[in-house]
């Protein structure tokens, strides 16, 4: 296993931003994960586990520890159960499942990143989230130094959340995810954009739905297309905030038009962060130096032209302050920040 020094991280992220890793290694086997941990421990290095870099903002100074890129590969199928190594590309796996008529992840087509990242933030889009189909997550436990399986209950999934990015952050490295899919299951057409797309065409196939999702994502600049500056981003930069029904009523009372919302449980309302950002004065195509907002979706902050992490953070701070002033809502960034000190 090779341990490289001073490796620039920008090209490992969809933002194309970030300084060097002091140490960098790739693990293609579970044994190499052990080796890497041993290397880091002997030198007292902090460890950062890198997957597809699609939900990540790396500081301009880089990271002073070991960045371990998870490159474990392989898909094993046992009837409806797919055991997929963490380094596999997520979108290729969706295509693989859909082409064999397995339902359950067709709405998650076109999402950049690797399998290992999917349970971490409970990836979700267009009416599906991975928590619905994950059967188990194999992990390396950095406290006990052992590999073991976690059940979906152990993972404690909720909106963009699991134990991996909350109470157990930094404790596990995901090495494999088991997906339980449904052979010949119906495609899910639940999200408004998809219903609109298939109006008058009942029961589209899994292939049609995943193709429609890719198309919708492309139109929003949420599909990685080489040379397209709107996708030099980390996807949605903020989570959609959940507020009390009272707070929502106060916002409605002050607005002349309609306030878009999704139900989020008793006495709770989820608001689209994109709408809040626009109402607070930031339009599609907004630029702040080399950082900006996508021309196709207000929730994606983009690297317009050689932006630094500091440029993205300056825009992030402006947006948080404006939405706070306008709506008394504190937006929370969605990406992982590596090596960045923030006031958030
Ligand atoms: N909207 C705007 N301006 C825009 C875009 C959207 O005002 O430029 C408003 C509209 O009211 C629209 C609403 O926001 O109806 C919702 O927009 P959209 O359907 O695009 O969804 P979203 O809430 O912005 C979430 C996820 C996306 C996921 C889509 C589709 C979060 C933070 N984001 O976005 O996930 O693809 O739904 O399910 O939950 C990601 O996490 O990186 C991501 C792209």
mmCIF file of C-alpha atoms and ligand atoms in Angstrom:
data_model
loop_
_atom_site.group_PDB
_atom_site.id
_atom_site.type_symbol
_atom_site.label_atom_id
_atom_site.label_comp_id
_atom_site.label_asym_id
_atom_site.label_seq_id
_atom_site.Cartn_x
_atom_site.Cartn_y
_atom_site.Cartn_z
ATOM 1 C CA UNK A 1 0.000 0.000 0.000
ATOM 2 C CA UNK A 2 1.387 3.374 -1.003
ATOM 3 C CA UNK A 3 1.334 6.400 1.308
ATOM 4 C CA UNK A 4 1.759 9.526 -0.786
ATOM 5 C CA UNK A 5 2.690 12.954 0.565
ATOM 6 C CA UNK A 6 1.215 16.407 -0.089
ATOM 7 C CA UNK A 7 -1.488 15.212 -2.470
ATOM 8 C CA UNK A 8 -3.786 17.986 -3.765
ATOM 9 C CA UNK A 9 -7.375 17.137 -2.903
ATOM 10 C CA UNK A 10 -9.287 19.437 -5.274
ATOM 11 C CA UNK A 11 -9.514 16.859 -8.056
ATOM 12 C CA UNK A 12 -11.017 14.331 -5.619
ATOM 13 C CA UNK A 13 -14.016 16.589 -4.994
ATOM 14 C CA UNK A 14 -16.925 17.644 -7.215
ATOM 15 C CA UNK A 15 -16.354 21.264 -6.018
ATOM 16 C CA UNK A 16 -12.781 21.095 -7.435
ATOM 17 C CA UNK A 17 -11.597 22.996 -4.366
ATOM 18 C CA UNK A 18 -9.119 22.212 -1.603
ATOM 19 C CA UNK A 19 -5.463 22.153 -0.587
ATOM 20 C CA UNK A 20 -3.235 19.094 -0.096
ATOM 21 C CA UNK A 21 -3.485 16.096 2.192
ATOM 22 C CA UNK A 22 -0.282 15.695 4.219
ATOM 23 C CA UNK A 23 -0.663 11.942 3.644
ATOM 24 C CA UNK A 24 -2.913 10.151 1.172
ATOM 25 C CA UNK A 25 -3.595 6.447 0.610
ATOM 26 C CA UNK A 26 -6.141 4.262 -1.140
ATOM 27 C CA UNK A 27 -7.548 1.092 0.412
ATOM 28 C CA UNK A 28 -8.720 -1.587 -2.009
ATOM 29 C CA UNK A 29 -9.092 -4.322 0.624
ATOM 30 C CA UNK A 30 -10.102 -4.583 4.272
ATOM 31 C CA UNK A 31 -6.500 -5.481 5.120
ATOM 32 C CA UNK A 32 -5.340 -2.195 3.613
ATOM 33 C CA UNK A 33 -7.793 -0.354 5.865
ATOM 34 C CA UNK A 34 -6.015 -1.954 8.844
ATOM 35 C CA UNK A 35 -2.649 -0.967 7.399
ATOM 36 C CA UNK A 36 -3.740 2.633 6.935
ATOM 37 C CA UNK A 37 -5.115 2.892 10.472
ATOM 38 C CA UNK A 38 -1.885 1.475 11.817
ATOM 39 C CA UNK A 39 0.099 4.049 9.801
ATOM 40 C CA UNK A 40 -2.014 6.917 11.154
ATOM 41 C CA UNK A 41 -1.916 5.695 14.763
ATOM 42 C CA UNK A 42 1.846 5.247 14.815
ATOM 43 C CA UNK A 43 2.258 8.865 13.689
ATOM 44 C CA UNK A 44 -0.690 10.261 15.718
ATOM 45 C CA UNK A 45 -2.289 11.536 12.533
ATOM 46 C CA UNK A 46 -5.931 12.522 12.310
ATOM 47 C CA UNK A 47 -7.780 10.414 9.749
ATOM 48 C CA UNK A 48 -10.281 11.466 7.114
ATOM 49 C CA UNK A 49 -12.171 8.896 5.076
ATOM 50 C CA UNK A 50 -12.826 9.974 1.498
ATOM 51 C CA UNK A 51 -15.438 8.500 -0.785
ATOM 52 C CA UNK A 52 -16.584 10.216 -3.966
ATOM 53 C CA UNK A 53 -15.956 13.755 -2.640
ATOM 54 C CA UNK A 54 -19.394 14.836 -3.837
ATOM 55 C CA UNK A 55 -20.596 16.303 -0.562
ATOM 56 C CA UNK A 56 -17.347 17.803 0.617
ATOM 57 C CA UNK A 57 -15.704 21.213 0.946
ATOM 58 C CA UNK A 58 -11.965 20.984 1.676
ATOM 59 C CA UNK A 59 -10.089 23.933 3.165
ATOM 60 C CA UNK A 60 -7.491 25.801 1.103
ATOM 61 C CA UNK A 61 -4.823 24.800 3.631
ATOM 62 C CA UNK A 62 -5.732 21.163 3.069
ATOM 63 C CA UNK A 63 -5.603 18.515 5.789
ATOM 64 C CA UNK A 64 -2.660 17.781 8.071
ATOM 65 C CA UNK A 65 -3.483 14.093 8.619
ATOM 66 C CA UNK A 66 -4.067 10.991 6.514
ATOM 67 C CA UNK A 67 -6.783 11.021 3.857
ATOM 68 C CA UNK A 68 -7.846 7.442 3.233
ATOM 69 C CA UNK A 69 -9.714 6.946 -0.012
ATOM 70 C CA UNK A 70 -11.984 3.930 0.076
ATOM 71 C CA UNK A 71 -11.537 2.024 -3.172
ATOM 72 C CA UNK A 72 -13.007 -1.371 -2.257
ATOM 73 C CA UNK A 73 -14.816 -2.788 -5.292
ATOM 74 C CA UNK A 74 -17.320 -5.551 -6.030
ATOM 75 C CA UNK A 75 -21.023 -6.338 -6.170
ATOM 76 C CA UNK A 76 -22.280 -9.696 -4.875
ATOM 77 C CA UNK A 77 -25.881 -10.626 -5.494
ATOM 78 C CA UNK A 78 -27.898 -13.131 -3.489
ATOM 79 C CA UNK A 79 -31.441 -13.052 -4.903
ATOM 80 C CA UNK A 80 -32.887 -9.654 -3.893
ATOM 81 C CA UNK A 81 -29.883 -8.711 -1.767
ATOM 82 C CA UNK A 82 -26.991 -6.764 -3.299
ATOM 83 C CA UNK A 83 -23.803 -6.567 -1.234
ATOM 84 C CA UNK A 84 -21.920 -3.633 -2.659
ATOM 85 C CA UNK A 85 -18.397 -2.564 -1.725
ATOM 86 C CA UNK A 86 -18.089 1.013 -0.483
ATOM 87 C CA UNK A 87 -15.830 2.182 -3.328
ATOM 88 C CA UNK A 88 -18.315 1.321 -6.094
ATOM 89 C CA UNK A 89 -19.780 4.254 -7.999
ATOM 90 C CA UNK A 90 -23.344 4.859 -6.817
ATOM 91 C CA UNK A 91 -24.876 5.824 -10.151
ATOM 92 C CA UNK A 92 -23.384 2.763 -11.891
ATOM 93 C CA UNK A 93 -24.972 0.586 -9.214
ATOM 94 C CA UNK A 94 -28.364 2.260 -9.801
ATOM 95 C CA UNK A 95 -28.013 1.536 -13.535
ATOM 96 C CA UNK A 96 -27.010 -2.070 -12.757
ATOM 97 C CA UNK A 97 -30.072 -2.622 -10.522
ATOM 98 C CA UNK A 98 -32.526 -0.880 -12.843
ATOM 99 C CA UNK A 99 -31.286 -2.761 -15.912
ATOM 100 C CA UNK A 100 -32.040 -6.012 -14.071
ATOM 101 C CA UNK A 101 -35.537 -4.734 -13.155
ATOM 102 C CA UNK A 102 -34.847 -4.241 -9.458
ATOM 103 C CA UNK A 103 -36.894 -1.453 -7.875
ATOM 104 C CA UNK A 104 -36.094 0.667 -4.835
ATOM 105 C CA UNK A 105 -33.369 3.089 -5.930
ATOM 106 C CA UNK A 106 -34.544 4.195 -9.403
ATOM 107 C CA UNK A 107 -35.281 7.751 -8.187
ATOM 108 C CA UNK A 108 -31.712 8.028 -6.885
ATOM 109 C CA UNK A 109 -30.192 7.931 -10.371
ATOM 110 C CA UNK A 110 -27.586 10.529 -11.317
ATOM 111 C CA UNK A 111 -26.360 11.224 -7.785
ATOM 112 C CA UNK A 112 -22.575 11.573 -7.736
ATOM 113 C CA UNK A 113 -20.470 9.726 -5.174
ATOM 114 C CA UNK A 114 -19.640 6.246 -3.974
ATOM 115 C CA UNK A 115 -21.696 3.590 -2.209
ATOM 116 C CA UNK A 116 -19.972 4.146 1.114
ATOM 117 C CA UNK A 117 -21.312 7.680 1.337
ATOM 118 C CA UNK A 118 -24.944 6.728 0.829
ATOM 119 C CA UNK A 119 -25.812 5.646 4.391
ATOM 120 C CA UNK A 120 -23.807 8.470 5.949
ATOM 121 C CA UNK A 121 -26.189 11.264 4.986
ATOM 122 C CA UNK A 122 -29.096 8.925 4.142
ATOM 123 C CA UNK A 123 -29.004 10.045 0.521
ATOM 124 C CA UNK A 124 -32.441 10.946 -0.773
ATOM 125 C CA UNK A 125 -34.014 12.488 -3.847
ATOM 126 C CA UNK A 126 -37.218 12.481 -5.890
ATOM 127 C CA UNK A 127 -39.285 10.582 -3.350
ATOM 128 C CA UNK A 128 -36.834 7.895 -2.237
ATOM 129 C CA UNK A 129 -34.097 7.650 0.356
ATOM 130 C CA UNK A 130 -31.571 4.893 0.912
ATOM 131 C CA UNK A 131 -32.886 4.153 4.425
ATOM 132 C CA UNK A 132 -35.848 2.426 2.724
ATOM 133 C CA UNK A 133 -33.712 -0.248 1.048
ATOM 134 C CA UNK A 134 -30.535 -0.592 3.137
ATOM 135 C CA UNK A 135 -30.492 -4.020 4.808
ATOM 136 C CA UNK A 136 -27.105 -3.730 6.537
ATOM 137 C CA UNK A 137 -23.961 -1.612 6.622
ATOM 138 C CA UNK A 138 -20.573 -3.257 7.117
ATOM 139 C CA UNK A 139 -18.165 -1.030 8.982
ATOM 140 C CA UNK A 140 -14.695 -0.882 10.412
ATOM 141 C CA UNK A 141 -15.034 0.310 13.988
ATOM 142 C CA UNK A 142 -12.154 2.662 14.785
ATOM 143 C CA UNK A 143 -12.661 2.214 18.531
ATOM 144 C CA UNK A 144 -12.675 -1.603 18.710
ATOM 145 C CA UNK A 145 -10.569 -2.005 15.541
ATOM 146 C CA UNK A 146 -12.979 -4.657 14.254
ATOM 147 C CA UNK A 147 -15.194 -5.117 11.231
ATOM 148 C CA UNK A 148 -18.870 -5.773 11.865
ATOM 149 C CA UNK A 149 -22.361 -5.258 10.440
ATOM 150 C CA UNK A 150 -24.856 -2.629 11.559
ATOM 151 C CA UNK A 151 -28.606 -3.041 11.059
ATOM 152 C CA UNK A 152 -30.725 -0.196 9.640
ATOM 153 C CA UNK A 153 -32.027 0.383 13.203
ATOM 154 C CA UNK A 154 -28.443 0.744 14.461
ATOM 155 C CA UNK A 155 -27.889 3.411 11.785
ATOM 156 C CA UNK A 156 -30.818 5.491 13.138
ATOM 157 C CA UNK A 157 -31.671 7.103 9.796
ATOM 158 C CA UNK A 158 -33.660 10.308 9.386
ATOM 159 C CA UNK A 159 -33.639 13.195 6.877
ATOM 160 C CA UNK A 160 -29.998 13.599 5.693
ATOM 161 C CA UNK A 161 -28.867 12.010 8.930
ATOM 162 C CA UNK A 162 -27.558 8.784 10.469
ATOM 163 C CA UNK A 163 -25.290 7.854 13.372
ATOM 164 C CA UNK A 164 -22.373 8.244 10.913
ATOM 165 C CA UNK A 165 -22.798 12.019 10.581
ATOM 166 C CA UNK A 166 -24.190 12.698 14.063
ATOM 167 C CA UNK A 167 -23.578 10.976 17.387
ATOM 168 C CA UNK A 168 -21.046 8.415 16.107
ATOM 169 C CA UNK A 169 -19.251 10.743 13.694
ATOM 170 C CA UNK A 170 -15.675 9.588 13.092
ATOM 171 C CA UNK A 171 -16.156 6.183 14.714
ATOM 172 C CA UNK A 172 -16.767 4.056 11.627
ATOM 173 C CA UNK A 173 -15.474 3.523 8.132
ATOM 174 C CA UNK A 174 -18.200 2.108 5.884
ATOM 175 C CA UNK A 175 -16.785 -0.765 3.820
ATOM 176 C CA UNK A 176 -19.905 -2.312 2.286
ATOM 177 C CA UNK A 177 -23.614 -1.577 2.032
ATOM 178 C CA UNK A 178 -26.249 -4.284 1.533
ATOM 179 C CA UNK A 179 -29.279 -3.198 -0.462
ATOM 180 C CA UNK A 180 -32.506 -5.182 -0.451
ATOM 181 C CA UNK A 181 -34.312 -4.405 -3.721
ATOM 182 C CA UNK A 182 -37.571 -5.644 -5.217
ATOM 183 C CA UNK A 183 -37.475 -7.641 -8.444
ATOM 184 C CA UNK A 184 -40.045 -6.332 -10.951
ATOM 185 C CA UNK A 185 -41.293 -3.857 -8.307
ATOM 186 C CA UNK A 186 -43.175 -0.797 -9.541
ATOM 187 C CA UNK A 187 -41.229 2.404 -10.152
ATOM 188 C CA UNK A 188 -41.899 5.154 -7.605
ATOM 189 C CA UNK A 189 -43.552 8.245 -9.040
ATOM 190 C CA UNK A 190 -44.250 10.302 -5.926
ATOM 191 C CA UNK A 191 -42.264 13.545 -6.243
ATOM 192 C CA UNK A 192 -44.028 16.519 -7.886
ATOM 193 C CA UNK A 193 -41.391 16.885 -10.651
ATOM 194 C CA UNK A 194 -41.804 13.214 -11.603
ATOM 195 C CA UNK A 195 -45.607 13.292 -11.463
ATOM 196 C CA UNK A 196 -45.505 16.253 -13.815
ATOM 197 C CA UNK A 197 -43.092 14.467 -16.133
ATOM 198 C CA UNK A 198 -45.292 11.357 -16.322
ATOM 199 C CA UNK A 199 -48.688 13.084 -16.342
ATOM 200 C CA UNK A 200 -50.889 11.027 -18.680
ATOM 201 C CA UNK A 201 -48.399 8.132 -18.802
ATOM 202 C CA UNK A 202 -49.357 5.754 -16.004
ATOM 203 C CA UNK A 203 -46.957 3.157 -14.629
ATOM 204 C CA UNK A 204 -43.687 4.107 -16.301
ATOM 205 C CA UNK A 205 -40.917 1.493 -16.184
ATOM 206 C CA UNK A 206 -37.939 1.638 -13.833
ATOM 207 C CA UNK A 207 -35.734 2.607 -16.776
ATOM 208 C CA UNK A 208 -38.079 5.433 -17.763
ATOM 209 C CA UNK A 209 -38.191 6.799 -14.222
ATOM 210 C CA UNK A 210 -34.431 6.709 -13.720
ATOM 211 C CA UNK A 211 -33.940 8.375 -17.114
ATOM 212 C CA UNK A 212 -36.472 11.061 -16.174
ATOM 213 C CA UNK A 213 -34.679 11.676 -12.871
ATOM 214 C CA UNK A 214 -31.350 12.083 -14.676
ATOM 215 C CA UNK A 215 -32.982 14.518 -17.067
ATOM 216 C CA UNK A 216 -34.540 16.571 -14.248
ATOM 217 C CA UNK A 217 -31.227 16.577 -12.390
ATOM 218 C CA UNK A 218 -29.464 17.750 -15.548
ATOM 219 C CA UNK A 219 -31.898 20.631 -15.934
ATOM 220 C CA UNK A 220 -31.171 21.657 -12.346
ATOM 221 C CA UNK A 221 -27.391 21.397 -12.858
ATOM 222 C CA UNK A 222 -27.384 18.496 -10.384
ATOM 223 C CA UNK A 223 -25.872 15.948 -12.764
ATOM 224 C CA UNK A 224 -22.108 15.845 -13.193
ATOM 225 C CA UNK A 225 -21.339 16.842 -16.778
ATOM 226 C CA UNK A 226 -17.717 17.617 -17.678
ATOM 227 C CA UNK A 227 -17.212 21.303 -18.412
ATOM 228 C CA UNK A 228 -20.549 22.395 -16.916
ATOM 229 C CA UNK A 229 -19.724 25.043 -14.251
ATOM 230 C CA UNK A 230 -23.163 24.647 -12.636
ATOM 231 C CA UNK A 231 -22.198 21.206 -11.396
ATOM 232 C CA UNK A 232 -18.853 22.278 -9.841
ATOM 233 C CA UNK A 233 -20.691 22.109 -6.529
ATOM 234 C CA UNK A 234 -21.572 19.809 -3.661
ATOM 235 C CA UNK A 235 -25.220 19.538 -4.734
ATOM 236 C CA UNK A 236 -27.563 21.139 -2.248
ATOM 237 C CA UNK A 237 -25.435 23.361 -0.024
ATOM 238 C CA UNK A 238 -28.062 23.751 2.711
ATOM 239 C CA UNK A 239 -30.495 21.341 4.300
ATOM 240 C CA UNK A 240 -34.179 22.103 3.998
ATOM 241 C CA UNK A 241 -35.037 23.513 7.441
ATOM 242 C CA UNK A 242 -37.836 22.153 9.592
ATOM 243 C CA UNK A 243 -39.739 24.761 11.604
ATOM 244 C CA UNK A 244 -42.778 24.834 13.885
ATOM 245 C CA UNK A 245 -46.253 25.299 12.388
ATOM 246 C CA UNK A 246 -46.494 28.596 14.348
ATOM 247 C CA UNK A 247 -43.285 29.912 12.870
ATOM 248 C CA UNK A 248 -44.556 28.874 9.424
ATOM 249 C CA UNK A 249 -47.831 30.793 9.957
ATOM 250 C CA UNK A 250 -45.836 33.912 10.852
ATOM 251 C CA UNK A 251 -43.872 33.603 7.609
ATOM 252 C CA UNK A 252 -47.066 33.074 5.570
ATOM 253 C CA UNK A 253 -48.665 36.151 7.150
ATOM 254 C CA UNK A 254 -45.781 38.332 5.929
ATOM 255 C CA UNK A 255 -45.694 36.959 2.341
ATOM 256 C CA UNK A 256 -47.881 38.115 -0.481
ATOM 257 C CA UNK A 257 -47.545 34.898 -2.539
ATOM 258 C CA UNK A 258 -47.651 31.228 -1.659
ATOM 259 C CA UNK A 259 -45.028 29.720 0.648
ATOM 260 C CA UNK A 260 -43.949 26.270 -0.620
ATOM 261 C CA UNK A 261 -43.727 23.626 2.084
ATOM 262 C CA UNK A 262 -43.673 19.912 2.815
ATOM 263 C CA UNK A 263 -45.283 18.248 5.847
ATOM 264 C CA UNK A 264 -42.652 17.120 8.368
ATOM 265 C CA UNK A 265 -44.593 15.538 11.246
ATOM 266 C CA UNK A 266 -46.982 16.902 13.809
ATOM 267 C CA UNK A 267 -46.866 20.693 14.127
ATOM 268 C CA UNK A 268 -43.777 20.801 11.941
ATOM 269 C CA UNK A 269 -43.201 22.149 8.441
ATOM 270 C CA UNK A 270 -40.217 21.683 6.152
ATOM 271 C CA UNK A 271 -39.396 24.607 3.853
ATOM 272 C CA UNK A 272 -37.351 24.450 0.659
ATOM 273 C CA UNK A 273 -34.083 26.186 1.466
ATOM 274 C CA UNK A 274 -33.825 27.198 -2.224
ATOM 275 C CA UNK A 275 -36.971 29.292 -1.855
ATOM 276 C CA UNK A 276 -35.724 30.939 1.354
ATOM 277 C CA UNK A 277 -32.397 31.782 -0.281
ATOM 278 C CA UNK A 278 -34.151 33.380 -3.268
ATOM 279 C CA UNK A 279 -36.534 35.391 -1.077
ATOM 280 C CA UNK A 280 -33.535 36.633 0.913
ATOM 281 C CA UNK A 281 -32.168 38.213 -2.264
ATOM 282 C CA UNK A 282 -29.918 35.593 -3.894
ATOM 283 C CA UNK A 283 -30.954 34.675 -7.392
ATOM 284 C CA UNK A 284 -29.786 31.941 -9.755
ATOM 285 C CA UNK A 285 -26.488 33.008 -11.319
ATOM 286 C CA UNK A 286 -25.607 35.297 -8.372
ATOM 287 C CA UNK A 287 -21.851 35.837 -8.138
ATOM 288 C CA UNK A 288 -19.605 36.774 -5.238
ATOM 289 C CA UNK A 289 -16.139 36.844 -6.744
ATOM 290 C CA UNK A 290 -15.276 33.387 -8.065
ATOM 291 C CA UNK A 291 -18.009 31.772 -5.925
ATOM 292 C CA UNK A 292 -21.621 31.863 -6.928
ATOM 293 C CA UNK A 293 -25.028 30.287 -7.151
ATOM 294 C CA UNK A 294 -25.873 27.832 -9.903
ATOM 295 C CA UNK A 295 -27.719 29.243 -12.914
ATOM 296 C CA UNK A 296 -30.158 26.347 -12.607
ATOM 297 C CA UNK A 297 -30.819 25.819 -8.886
ATOM 298 C CA UNK A 298 -30.578 28.308 -6.045
ATOM 299 C CA UNK A 299 -29.510 25.702 -3.506
ATOM 300 C CA UNK A 300 -26.240 24.820 -5.229
ATOM 301 C CA UNK A 301 -23.285 27.065 -4.415
ATOM 302 C CA UNK A 302 -20.764 26.701 -7.215
ATOM 303 C CA UNK A 303 -17.115 27.176 -7.962
ATOM 304 C CA UNK A 304 -17.506 29.598 -10.885
ATOM 305 C CA UNK A 305 -13.859 30.100 -11.638
ATOM 306 C CA UNK A 306 -11.031 28.772 -9.529
ATOM 307 C CA UNK A 307 -12.783 29.620 -6.283
ATOM 308 C CA UNK A 308 -11.134 28.963 -2.933
ATOM 309 C CA UNK A 309 -12.924 27.356 -0.017
ATOM 310 C CA UNK A 310 -12.821 30.795 1.636
ATOM 311 C CA UNK A 311 -14.829 32.258 -1.282
ATOM 312 C CA UNK A 312 -17.518 29.603 -0.912
ATOM 313 C CA UNK A 313 -17.643 30.158 2.852
ATOM 314 C CA UNK A 314 -17.969 33.935 2.403
ATOM 315 C CA UNK A 315 -21.035 33.375 0.221
ATOM 316 C CA UNK A 316 -22.362 30.743 2.628
ATOM 317 C CA UNK A 317 -22.072 33.216 5.529
ATOM 318 C CA UNK A 318 -23.844 35.977 3.557
ATOM 319 C CA UNK A 319 -26.732 33.657 2.742
ATOM 320 C CA UNK A 320 -27.072 32.370 6.315
ATOM 321 C CA UNK A 321 -27.106 35.946 7.646
ATOM 322 C CA UNK A 322 -29.690 37.147 5.097
ATOM 323 C CA UNK A 323 -32.059 34.192 5.608
ATOM 324 C CA UNK A 324 -31.665 34.619 9.378
ATOM 325 C CA UNK A 325 -32.610 38.313 9.175
ATOM 326 C CA UNK A 326 -35.522 37.748 6.808
ATOM 327 C CA UNK A 327 -37.093 34.610 8.306
ATOM 328 C CA UNK A 328 -35.449 33.947 11.706
ATOM 329 C CA UNK A 329 -34.315 30.586 10.330
ATOM 330 C CA UNK A 330 -30.750 29.379 10.657
ATOM 331 C CA UNK A 331 -29.808 27.453 7.535
ATOM 332 C CA UNK A 332 -27.494 24.513 8.090
ATOM 333 C CA UNK A 333 -24.903 23.587 5.467
ATOM 334 C CA UNK A 334 -25.230 20.061 4.135
ATOM 335 C CA UNK A 335 -21.693 19.213 2.950
ATOM 336 C CA UNK A 336 -18.916 17.923 5.155
ATOM 337 C CA UNK A 337 -16.246 20.561 5.814
ATOM 338 C CA UNK A 338 -12.677 19.246 6.007
ATOM 339 C CA UNK A 339 -10.055 21.340 7.765
ATOM 340 C CA UNK A 340 -12.346 24.354 7.924
ATOM 341 C CA UNK A 341 -12.938 26.368 11.041
ATOM 342 C CA UNK A 342 -16.408 27.818 10.841
ATOM 343 C CA UNK A 343 -18.601 29.814 13.137
ATOM 344 C CA UNK A 344 -21.567 27.578 12.225
HETATM 345 N N1 LIG B 1 -36.856 26.261 -5.455
HETATM 346 C C1 LIG B 1 -36.592 27.570 -5.653
HETATM 347 N N2 LIG B 1 -35.572 27.906 -6.489
HETATM 348 C C2 LIG B 1 -34.822 26.971 -7.125
HETATM 349 C C3 LIG B 1 -35.090 25.619 -6.926
HETATM 350 C C4 LIG B 1 -36.105 25.280 -6.070
HETATM 351 O O1 LIG B 1 -37.246 28.432 -5.079
HETATM 352 O O2 LIG B 1 -33.903 27.361 -7.848
HETATM 353 C C5 LIG B 1 -37.932 25.899 -4.530
HETATM 354 C C6 LIG B 1 -39.236 25.619 -5.232
HETATM 355 O O3 LIG B 1 -40.275 26.021 -4.400
HETATM 356 C C7 LIG B 1 -39.222 24.104 -5.379
HETATM 357 C C8 LIG B 1 -38.567 23.718 -4.074
HETATM 358 O O4 LIG B 1 -37.582 24.725 -3.842
HETATM 359 O O5 LIG B 1 -40.495 23.570 -5.492
HETATM 360 C C9 LIG B 1 -37.928 22.356 -4.048
HETATM 361 O O6 LIG B 1 -36.926 22.278 -5.055
HETATM 362 P P1 LIG B 1 -36.360 20.862 -5.543
HETATM 363 O O7 LIG B 1 -37.491 19.979 -5.974
HETATM 364 O O8 LIG B 1 -35.291 21.090 -6.543
HETATM 365 O O9 LIG B 1 -35.797 20.197 -4.248
HETATM 366 P P2 LIG B 1 -34.869 20.744 -3.060
HETATM 367 O O10 LIG B 1 -35.681 20.699 -1.824
HETATM 368 O O11 LIG B 1 -34.196 22.016 -3.389
HETATM 369 C C10 LIG B 1 -34.050 18.376 -2.345
HETATM 370 C C11 LIG B 1 -32.733 17.732 -2.016
HETATM 371 C C12 LIG B 1 -31.964 17.386 -3.277
HETATM 372 C C13 LIG B 1 -32.814 16.425 -4.107
HETATM 373 C C14 LIG B 1 -34.148 17.120 -4.418
HETATM 374 C C15 LIG B 1 -35.109 16.212 -5.146
HETATM 375 C C16 LIG B 1 -32.110 18.663 0.134
HETATM 376 C C17 LIG B 1 -31.241 19.630 0.851
HETATM 377 N N3 LIG B 1 -31.963 18.640 -1.184
HETATM 378 O O12 LIG B 1 -33.754 19.598 -3.005
HETATM 379 O O13 LIG B 1 -30.787 16.706 -2.890
HETATM 380 O O14 LIG B 1 -32.164 16.067 -5.303
HETATM 381 O O15 LIG B 1 -34.790 17.510 -3.188
HETATM 382 O O16 LIG B 1 -35.597 15.252 -4.253
HETATM 383 O O17 LIG B 1 -32.880 17.936 0.756
HETATM 384 C C18 LIG B 1 -28.486 17.054 -2.336
HETATM 385 O O18 LIG B 1 -28.763 16.687 -1.196
HETATM 386 O O19 LIG B 1 -27.307 17.394 -2.646
HETATM 387 C C19 LIG B 1 -29.545 17.124 -3.325
HETATM 388 C C20 LIG B 1 -29.331 17.580 -4.568
#
